[in-house]
Every structure is written in C-alpha cells, then in structure tokens.
Amino acid sequence: MTYQVTIEPIGTTIDVEEDQTILDAALRQGVWLPFACGHGTCGTCKVQVTDGFYDVGDASPFALMDLEREENKVLACCCKPESDMVIEADVDEDEDFLGYLVQDYQAKVIEITDLSPTIKGVRFEIDRPMEFQAGQYINLQLPEIEGTRAFSIANAPSEANIVELHIRKVEGGAATSYVHNELQVGDELELSGPYGQFFVRKSDAQDVIFIAGGSGLSSPQSMIIDMLEQGDTRTIYLFQGARDVSELYNRDKFEQLVKDYPNFRYIPALNAPKAEDQWQGFTGFVHEAVADYFENKCSGHKAYLCGPPPMIDAAISTLMQSRLFERDIHTERFLSAADGANSNARSALFKHI
C-alpha cells in the first residue's frame, strides 16, 4: 500500500510505501527535509503532523519527548504513515546544495587498508556511478546485522564508481567489529546514498578552515580533494587531530597536497604523542591548534567541522571566541545512540548553537 504525505509549507506531496519512513521516501523523491543522524537519536528531522495516522517508530525518548509526541510531533527518519498525512517541516534551502536523489547500489570490496590501529580504510566499487556532493555519506548494510550504518564518503565525487570509507572500530559495536574482523576483499554488500547536508558552500569566497578528529577526516578529505581538483583558489586549511603519530593517518597524502597546491595548508595536532614519535608539530587538542595558528582571529573564514561531539563542541567554542559565528560554521557530528541521549546535536545546517 502507498500513502501520500503532503509537506507544508512547500506544498509538495510524496508517495510513501508501507513500512517506509517519511524521510527515506522524501530523499528518494528529491525532497530534502532537514536531518542529521537518520536513526532517531538527534531530533533534527522533527516535524509536526497536522493530519493523518502514523507509527511514531523507534525514536529516542531524548530526541522526541513524551510531550512532543502528545502534540503530534514525529521524527521523519522513524515515522511510518498508516494513512495519507499532512506534515509541517522547516525545509532548508541552500543555493550550493545539489540534492541528488538517494538510490540503492550493489558494492564490491576492492581494497581494505589499515589506516591506523583503530581505523580501516575500505574501498568499494559500485554497480553504477553515484552522483554526490563531497561531504555526504552512505548507509551500509552488513551481513546478519540489523539496520544500516552510516559512514561518510572519503573519496572525491570524480571517482563516481568508487565509495571509500574510513571506519573506526567501536568497542562492542557489531557493525564496526564486522568490518575490522570479518570483511574481506571480494565481499559484496548493499549500500544507499547519498545522504547528508554537509557540503562546501562554493559560492562563498571566504577562505576555508577544516577541523577533523579521528575518522572524521573522511568528509574533509573528500571536500578538500574535490575543491583542489576543481581549481578552487581559496586558501584551504586542514587541522587534523589525533592522539599520537600512529593515529595520524593519511599524513603523507596531505603533506603531498601541500607541495602540489600553493593554496593548501596542513596543520596536524597530537594531544598525547609518545616519546618514540619524536613529534615536532603542535601538541594539544585540535581546537587549540586552530586558536594558536590564527591567534584567536578566525573571522573572514568558512569552517567545516567533522568528528565526535566533544571535539565539535570544543571547536565551535574556540571559533566563536575567535570571532567566527554560526552562519559560517558547519558541522558533521559522528553520533552514536549514547551521543543522541546526552547531547543537543544539530544538523549540518544548524540555525542556533
């Protein structure tokens, strides 16, 4: 059975299949509702139901509180219609967002690399080209694991038949443990994409600051390579944070980009280097490296932040204290269920901090 969901105030009607979420149907039909985690933990995709019946789905009680449920608010990433519906949503529009349709792909593993002691690099060849914007992510289906897992795309859009992922092993995480312990070259999996509203505002002429922590380097890597390939002349800064040299992966890649492109700057930061690392670079957290490099004067830049919520929060605070404000700060938080329960995460197009 198919239900029709009308999205106000834009007046667009989408078809939603039985047992399909409103968000999934919208993205596959070119309607980009605001969202971030896609799994009911952050609350970014919250909408108001004004007519119709529905199953609220697996929304976290922290992302969708009891009072909100009583007021007929739902999370579009979890809600499944049980009749025709009308919803009200705050639809973000950005001239730089291309809004490619979400589609399903068959993916074959062609390379697995140990990027660091905790992060695997996995490259897939997909059955047909995928159009995506640098900074977006895919949902990956793994064998015998319920649901999908979201991973940012690390390669540039110019590699249209390739999806590269950087996957950190999470202790107790079934999906990341499978990738690290069982996934083999030649395995075939299903993925869907592209998702997300984390992308470079190419119409903005300001120089660009990227701040990345851990496997959060994946999106900035894609975005930076895409900008350089397209001949972007803005000065591009990458601040990469890690614990020690062993976790500072792809360092050689970015040091080579510094040599190849005069407008690219690379500033790595280690917060706990080992004695054997013989580290001569910045010692401290990555947000401290930003403050030190710019001498607390970051105005006149666009900033893109990708990594775990504590890093994002610290970086936002540093940037704002350095005179860079929310209209020029864009984030991609790596959220787990626990993060969703204990933070007030915002989308990549957040309006308020």
CSV table of C-alpha atoms in Angstrom, one decimal:
chain,number,residue,atom,x,y,z
A,1,MET,CA,0.0,0.0,0.0
A,2,THR,CA,1.2,3.5,-0.8
A,3,TYR,CA,0.3,6.6,1.2
A,4,GLN,CA,0.6,10.2,0.2
A,5,VAL,CA,2.3,12.7,2.5
A,6,THR,CA,1.9,16.4,1.8
A,7,ILE,CA,4.8,18.6,3.1
A,8,GLU,CA,3.9,22.1,4.1
A,9,PRO,CA,4.6,24.9,3.6
A,10,ILE,CA,6.2,23.9,0.3
A,11,GLY,CA,3.0,22.0,-0.7
A,12,THR,CA,4.9,19.0,-2.2
A,13,THR,CA,3.3,15.6,-2.0
A,14,ILE,CA,5.4,12.4,-1.9
A,15,ASP,CA,4.4,8.7,-2.1
A,16,VAL,CA,5.4,6.6,0.9
A,17,GLU,CA,5.3,2.9,0.7
A,18,GLU,CA,4.0,0.8,3.6
A,19,ASP,CA,6.8,0.3,6.2
A,20,GLN,CA,8.8,3.1,4.6
A,21,THR,CA,9.8,6.2,6.7
A,22,ILE,CA,8.8,9.6,5.6
A,23,LEU,CA,12.4,10.7,5.4
A,24,ASP,CA,13.5,7.8,3.2
A,25,ALA,CA,10.7,8.4,0.8
A,26,ALA,CA,11.4,12.2,0.7
A,27,LEU,CA,15.1,11.8,0.0
A,28,ARG,CA,14.4,9.3,-2.8
A,29,GLN,CA,12.0,11.7,-4.4
A,30,GLY,CA,14.3,14.8,-4.2
A,31,VAL,CA,12.7,16.5,-1.2
A,32,TRP,CA,15.5,17.2,1.3
A,33,LEU,CA,14.0,17.5,4.8
A,34,PRO,CA,16.4,18.7,7.5
A,35,PHE,CA,18.1,15.7,9.1
A,36,ALA,CA,21.4,14.6,10.6
A,37,CYS,CA,21.8,11.2,12.2
A,38,GLY,CA,19.0,9.5,10.3
A,39,HIS,CA,18.4,7.0,13.1
A,40,GLY,CA,16.2,8.7,15.6
A,41,THR,CA,18.8,9.9,18.1
A,42,CYS,CA,19.3,13.6,17.3
A,43,GLY,CA,15.9,15.2,16.7
A,44,THR,CA,17.0,17.3,13.7
A,45,CYS,CA,14.2,15.8,11.4
A,46,LYS,CA,11.4,16.6,13.8
A,47,VAL,CA,8.2,17.6,12.0
A,48,GLN,CA,4.6,18.5,13.0
A,49,VAL,CA,1.8,16.2,11.9
A,50,THR,CA,-1.4,18.2,11.2
A,51,ASP,CA,-3.5,15.3,9.6
A,52,GLY,CA,-3.3,11.6,9.4
A,53,PHE,CA,-2.4,8.4,11.3
A,54,TYR,CA,1.1,7.1,11.8
A,55,ASP,CA,3.5,4.8,13.7
A,56,VAL,CA,6.0,7.0,15.5
A,57,GLY,CA,8.7,4.3,15.1
A,58,ASP,CA,11.9,3.8,17.0
A,59,ALA,CA,12.5,7.5,18.0
A,60,SER,CA,14.7,8.0,21.1
A,61,PRO,CA,12.8,9.5,24.1
A,62,PHE,CA,15.5,12.1,24.3
A,63,ALA,CA,15.1,13.2,20.7
A,64,LEU,CA,11.3,13.1,20.8
A,65,MET,CA,9.9,13.7,24.3
A,66,ASP,CA,6.6,12.5,25.6
A,67,LEU,CA,5.1,16.0,25.5
A,68,GLU,CA,6.1,16.4,21.8
A,69,ARG,CA,4.5,13.0,21.0
A,70,GLU,CA,1.3,14.2,22.6
A,71,GLU,CA,1.5,17.3,20.4
A,72,ASN,CA,1.7,15.1,17.2
A,73,LYS,CA,5.4,15.8,16.6
A,74,VAL,CA,7.4,12.9,15.0
A,75,LEU,CA,10.8,12.3,13.6
A,76,ALA,CA,10.7,11.9,9.9
A,77,CYS,CA,13.5,9.3,10.0
A,78,CYS,CA,11.4,7.0,12.1
A,79,CYS,CA,7.8,7.8,11.4
A,80,LYS,CA,5.9,5.5,9.1
A,81,PRO,CA,2.4,6.6,7.7
A,82,GLU,CA,-0.7,4.5,8.4
A,83,SER,CA,-2.9,6.7,6.2
A,84,ASP,CA,-2.4,9.8,4.0
A,85,MET,CA,-0.8,12.6,6.0
A,86,VAL,CA,0.0,16.3,6.1
A,87,ILE,CA,3.1,17.4,7.9
A,88,GLU,CA,4.8,20.8,8.5
A,89,ALA,CA,8.6,20.9,8.2
A,90,ASP,CA,11.3,23.6,8.3
A,91,VAL,CA,12.8,22.9,4.9
A,92,ASP,CA,16.2,24.4,4.5
A,93,GLU,CA,17.2,25.7,1.1
A,94,ASP,CA,20.8,26.5,0.1
A,95,GLU,CA,21.9,27.6,-3.3
A,96,ASP,CA,25.0,25.4,-3.1
A,97,PHE,CA,23.1,22.2,-2.3
A,98,LEU,CA,22.6,19.9,-5.3
A,99,GLY,CA,20.1,17.5,-3.7
A,100,TYR,CA,21.0,14.3,-5.6
A,101,LEU,CA,18.4,11.5,-5.3
A,102,VAL,CA,19.1,8.7,-2.8
A,103,GLN,CA,19.4,5.4,-4.6
A,104,ASP,CA,20.4,1.8,-3.8
A,105,TYR,CA,23.7,0.3,-5.0
A,106,GLN,CA,25.5,-3.1,-5.1
A,107,ALA,CA,29.0,-2.6,-3.8
A,108,LYS,CA,32.1,-4.9,-4.1
A,109,VAL,CA,35.0,-4.6,-1.7
A,110,ILE,CA,38.2,-4.0,-3.8
A,111,GLU,CA,40.6,-2.8,-1.1
A,112,ILE,CA,41.0,-2.9,2.7
A,113,THR,CA,43.8,-0.8,4.4
A,114,ASP,CA,44.9,-0.4,8.0
A,115,LEU,CA,44.9,3.4,8.2
A,116,SER,CA,45.7,3.3,11.9
A,117,PRO,CA,45.5,0.9,14.8
A,118,THR,CA,41.8,1.7,15.2
A,119,ILE,CA,40.7,2.8,11.7
A,120,LYS,CA,40.2,0.7,8.5
A,121,GLY,CA,40.1,2.2,5.0
A,122,VAL,CA,37.6,0.3,2.8
A,123,ARG,CA,37.1,1.0,-0.9
A,124,PHE,CA,34.1,-0.3,-2.8
A,125,GLU,CA,33.4,-0.5,-6.5
A,126,ILE,CA,29.7,0.2,-7.0
A,127,ASP,CA,27.5,-1.2,-9.8
A,128,ARG,CA,26.9,2.2,-11.4
A,129,PRO,CA,28.1,5.8,-10.9
A,130,MET,CA,26.8,7.7,-7.9
A,131,GLU,CA,26.3,11.4,-8.0
A,132,PHE,CA,27.1,13.0,-4.6
A,133,GLN,CA,28.5,16.1,-3.1
A,134,ALA,CA,31.8,15.9,-1.2
A,135,GLY,CA,30.9,15.7,2.5
A,136,GLN,CA,27.9,13.4,2.1
A,137,TYR,CA,27.5,9.9,3.5
A,138,ILE,CA,26.1,6.5,2.6
A,139,ASN,CA,24.2,3.9,4.6
A,140,LEU,CA,25.8,0.4,4.5
A,141,GLN,CA,24.0,-2.9,5.1
A,142,LEU,CA,26.3,-5.5,6.8
A,143,PRO,CA,25.6,-9.3,6.9
A,144,GLU,CA,23.4,-10.5,9.8
A,145,ILE,CA,23.4,-7.0,11.4
A,146,GLU,CA,20.0,-5.4,11.9
A,147,GLY,CA,19.6,-2.0,10.2
A,148,THR,CA,22.1,0.0,8.3
A,149,ARG,CA,25.2,2.0,9.5
A,150,ALA,CA,26.1,5.5,8.2
A,151,PHE,CA,29.7,6.2,7.1
A,152,SER,CA,31.0,9.4,5.4
A,153,ILE,CA,32.4,9.2,1.9
A,154,ALA,CA,36.1,9.8,1.8
A,155,ASN,CA,36.8,9.9,-1.9
A,156,ALA,CA,36.0,12.8,-4.2
A,157,PRO,CA,32.9,12.8,-6.5
A,158,SER,CA,35.2,12.5,-9.5
A,159,GLU,CA,35.6,8.8,-8.6
A,160,ALA,CA,31.9,8.2,-9.4
A,161,ASN,CA,32.1,4.3,-9.3
A,162,ILE,CA,34.1,4.2,-6.0
A,163,VAL,CA,33.0,4.6,-2.4
A,164,GLU,CA,35.8,4.9,0.1
A,165,LEU,CA,35.1,4.8,3.8
A,166,HIS,CA,37.2,5.3,7.0
A,167,ILE,CA,35.7,3.1,9.7
A,168,ARG,CA,36.9,3.3,13.3
A,169,LYS,CA,36.4,0.2,15.5
A,170,VAL,CA,33.9,0.9,18.3
A,171,GLU,CA,34.3,-1.4,21.3
A,172,GLY,CA,31.2,-3.6,21.4
A,173,GLY,CA,30.0,-2.3,18.1
A,174,ALA,CA,28.7,-5.2,15.9
A,175,ALA,CA,29.0,-3.3,12.6
A,176,THR,CA,32.5,-1.9,13.0
A,177,SER,CA,33.7,-5.2,14.6
A,178,TYR,CA,32.5,-7.0,11.5
A,179,VAL,CA,34.3,-4.6,9.2
A,180,HIS,CA,37.6,-4.9,11.2
A,181,ASN,CA,37.4,-8.6,11.8
A,182,GLU,CA,35.5,-10.3,9.1
A,183,LEU,CA,35.1,-8.2,5.9
A,184,GLN,CA,37.2,-9.4,3.0
A,185,VAL,CA,38.2,-8.2,-0.4
A,186,GLY,CA,35.6,-9.5,-2.9
A,187,ASP,CA,32.7,-9.4,-0.5
A,188,GLU,CA,29.5,-7.8,-1.9
A,189,LEU,CA,27.3,-5.6,0.2
A,190,GLU,CA,24.3,-3.2,-0.4
A,191,LEU,CA,24.5,0.5,0.3
A,192,SER,CA,22.3,3.5,-0.3
A,193,GLY,CA,23.1,7.2,-0.8
A,194,PRO,CA,24.0,9.9,-0.9
A,195,TYR,CA,22.7,11.3,2.4
A,196,GLY,CA,23.5,14.4,4.4
A,197,GLN,CA,23.7,18.2,4.1
A,198,PHE,CA,27.4,18.7,4.9
A,199,PHE,CA,29.0,20.2,1.9
A,200,VAL,CA,31.2,23.1,0.8
A,201,ARG,CA,29.4,26.4,0.1
A,202,LYS,CA,31.3,27.1,-3.2
A,203,SER,CA,29.5,30.3,-3.8
A,204,ASP,CA,31.1,31.8,-0.7
A,205,ALA,CA,34.5,33.4,-1.5
A,206,GLN,CA,35.9,33.3,2.1
A,207,ASP,CA,38.9,31.1,2.8
A,208,VAL,CA,38.1,27.7,4.4
A,209,ILE,CA,39.0,26.0,7.6
A,210,PHE,CA,38.5,22.2,8.0
A,211,ILE,CA,38.8,20.7,11.5
A,212,ALA,CA,38.8,16.9,11.8
A,213,GLY,CA,39.2,14.4,14.6
A,214,GLY,CA,39.7,10.7,14.2
A,215,SER,CA,37.8,9.0,11.3
A,216,GLY,CA,36.1,12.4,11.0
A,217,LEU,CA,38.8,13.1,8.5
A,218,SER,CA,36.8,11.2,5.8
A,219,SER,CA,34.4,14.1,4.8
A,220,PRO,CA,37.1,16.8,4.9
A,221,GLN,CA,39.3,14.6,2.7
A,222,SER,CA,36.6,14.3,0.1
A,223,MET,CA,35.8,18.0,0.3
A,224,ILE,CA,39.4,19.2,0.1
A,225,ILE,CA,40.3,16.9,-2.8
A,226,ASP,CA,37.2,18.0,-4.7
A,227,MET,CA,37.9,21.7,-4.2
A,228,LEU,CA,41.5,21.3,-5.3
A,229,GLU,CA,40.5,19.2,-8.3
A,230,GLN,CA,38.0,21.9,-9.3
A,231,GLY,CA,40.7,24.6,-9.2
A,232,ASP,CA,39.3,26.4,-6.2
A,233,THR,CA,41.7,29.3,-5.4
A,234,ARG,CA,40.6,30.0,-1.8
A,235,THR,CA,43.2,29.2,0.9
A,236,ILE,CA,42.2,25.9,2.4
A,237,TYR,CA,43.4,24.9,5.9
A,238,LEU,CA,43.1,21.4,7.3
A,239,PHE,CA,43.6,20.9,11.1
A,240,GLN,CA,43.8,17.2,11.8
A,241,GLY,CA,43.6,16.0,15.4
A,242,ALA,CA,44.8,12.6,16.7
A,243,ARG,CA,46.2,11.0,19.9
A,244,ASP,CA,49.6,10.1,18.6
A,245,VAL,CA,51.5,9.5,15.3
A,246,SER,CA,50.1,6.1,14.8
A,247,GLU,CA,46.5,7.6,14.7
A,248,LEU,CA,47.5,10.5,12.4
A,249,TYR,CA,46.6,8.6,9.3
A,250,ASN,CA,46.9,9.9,5.7
A,251,ARG,CA,49.5,12.4,6.8
A,252,ASP,CA,51.7,11.7,3.7
A,253,LYS,CA,48.7,12.3,1.5
A,254,PHE,CA,48.1,15.8,2.9
A,255,GLU,CA,51.8,16.7,3.0
A,256,GLN,CA,52.0,15.9,-0.7
A,257,LEU,CA,48.9,18.1,-1.4
A,258,VAL,CA,50.8,21.0,0.3
A,259,LYS,CA,53.6,20.5,-2.2
A,260,ASP,CA,51.2,20.3,-5.1
A,261,TYR,CA,48.8,23.1,-4.3
A,262,PRO,CA,50.1,26.5,-3.0
A,263,ASN,CA,46.7,27.4,-1.5
A,264,PHE,CA,46.5,24.3,0.8
A,265,ARG,CA,47.8,24.4,4.4
A,266,TYR,CA,48.0,21.3,6.6
A,267,ILE,CA,48.3,21.6,10.4
A,268,PRO,CA,48.3,18.2,12.4
A,269,ALA,CA,47.9,18.2,16.2
A,270,LEU,CA,48.6,15.4,18.6
A,271,ASN,CA,47.2,15.5,22.1
A,272,ALA,CA,49.2,12.6,23.6
A,273,PRO,CA,52.3,11.9,21.4
A,274,LYS,CA,54.6,9.1,22.5
A,275,ALA,CA,58.3,9.6,23.2
A,276,GLU,CA,59.1,7.4,20.2
A,277,ASP,CA,57.0,9.6,17.9
A,278,GLN,CA,59.7,12.4,18.2
A,279,TRP,CA,56.8,14.8,17.5
A,280,GLN,CA,57.9,18.3,16.4
A,281,GLY,CA,54.4,19.6,15.5
A,282,PHE,CA,51.7,21.1,17.6
A,283,THR,CA,51.0,19.3,20.9
A,284,GLY,CA,47.5,19.7,22.2
A,285,PHE,CA,43.9,19.3,21.1
A,286,VAL,CA,42.9,20.2,17.5
A,287,HIS,CA,40.8,23.2,18.5
A,288,GLU,CA,43.8,24.5,20.5
A,289,ALA,CA,45.8,24.3,17.3
A,290,VAL,CA,43.3,26.4,15.5
A,291,ALA,CA,43.4,29.1,18.2
A,292,ASP,CA,47.2,29.1,18.2
A,293,TYR,CA,47.6,29.2,14.4
A,294,PHE,CA,45.1,32.1,13.9
A,295,GLU,CA,46.0,33.8,17.1
A,296,ASN,CA,42.3,33.8,18.1
A,297,LYS,CA,41.2,35.7,15.0
A,298,CYS,CA,39.2,33.4,12.7
A,299,SER,CA,36.8,36.0,11.2
A,300,GLY,CA,36.6,36.1,7.4
A,301,HIS,CA,36.5,32.2,7.0
A,302,LYS,CA,34.1,29.4,6.5
A,303,ALA,CA,34.6,26.5,8.9
A,304,TYR,CA,33.7,22.8,8.4
A,305,LEU,CA,34.0,20.6,11.5
A,306,CYS,CA,33.7,16.8,11.4
A,307,GLY,CA,34.3,14.3,14.3
A,308,PRO,CA,32.9,13.2,17.7
A,309,PRO,CA,30.6,15.6,19.6
A,310,PRO,CA,33.1,16.7,22.3
A,311,MET,CA,35.6,17.8,19.6
A,312,ILE,CA,32.8,19.6,17.7
A,313,ASP,CA,31.7,21.4,20.8
A,314,ALA,CA,35.2,22.5,21.7
A,315,ALA,CA,35.9,23.6,18.2
A,316,ILE,CA,32.7,25.7,17.9
A,317,SER,CA,33.5,27.4,21.2
A,318,THR,CA,37.0,28.2,20.0
A,319,LEU,CA,35.8,29.5,16.7
A,320,MET,CA,33.2,31.7,18.2
A,321,GLN,CA,35.7,33.1,20.7
A,322,SER,CA,37.8,33.9,17.7
A,323,ARG,CA,35.1,36.0,16.1
A,324,LEU,CA,33.6,33.4,13.8
A,325,PHE,CA,29.9,33.0,14.1
A,326,GLU,CA,27.3,30.3,13.4
A,327,ARG,CA,26.4,31.4,9.8
A,328,ASP,CA,30.0,30.5,8.9
A,329,ILE,CA,30.3,27.2,10.9
A,330,HIS,CA,29.0,23.9,9.5
A,331,THR,CA,29.3,20.6,11.4
A,332,GLU,CA,29.0,16.9,10.9
A,333,ARG,CA,28.8,15.0,14.2
A,334,PHE,CA,29.6,11.3,14.5
A,335,LEU,CA,26.7,10.3,16.7
A,336,SER,CA,26.0,7.0,18.5
A,337,ALA,CA,22.8,6.2,20.4
A,338,ALA,CA,24.6,7.4,23.6
A,339,ASP,CA,25.5,10.7,22.0
A,340,GLY,CA,21.9,11.2,20.9
A,341,ALA,CA,20.8,10.7,24.5
A,342,ASN,CA,23.3,13.1,26.0
A,343,SER,CA,23.6,15.9,23.6
A,344,ASN,CA,21.7,18.6,21.8
A,345,ALA,CA,23.1,17.7,18.4
A,346,ARG,CA,22.3,20.0,15.5
A,347,SER,CA,22.2,19.3,11.8
A,348,ALA,CA,24.9,20.4,9.3
A,349,LEU,CA,22.7,23.3,8.6
A,350,PHE,CA,22.1,24.3,12.2
A,351,LYS,CA,20.5,27.6,12.9
A,352,HIS,CA,21.4,28.0,16.5
A,353,ILE,CA,24.2,26.7,18.7
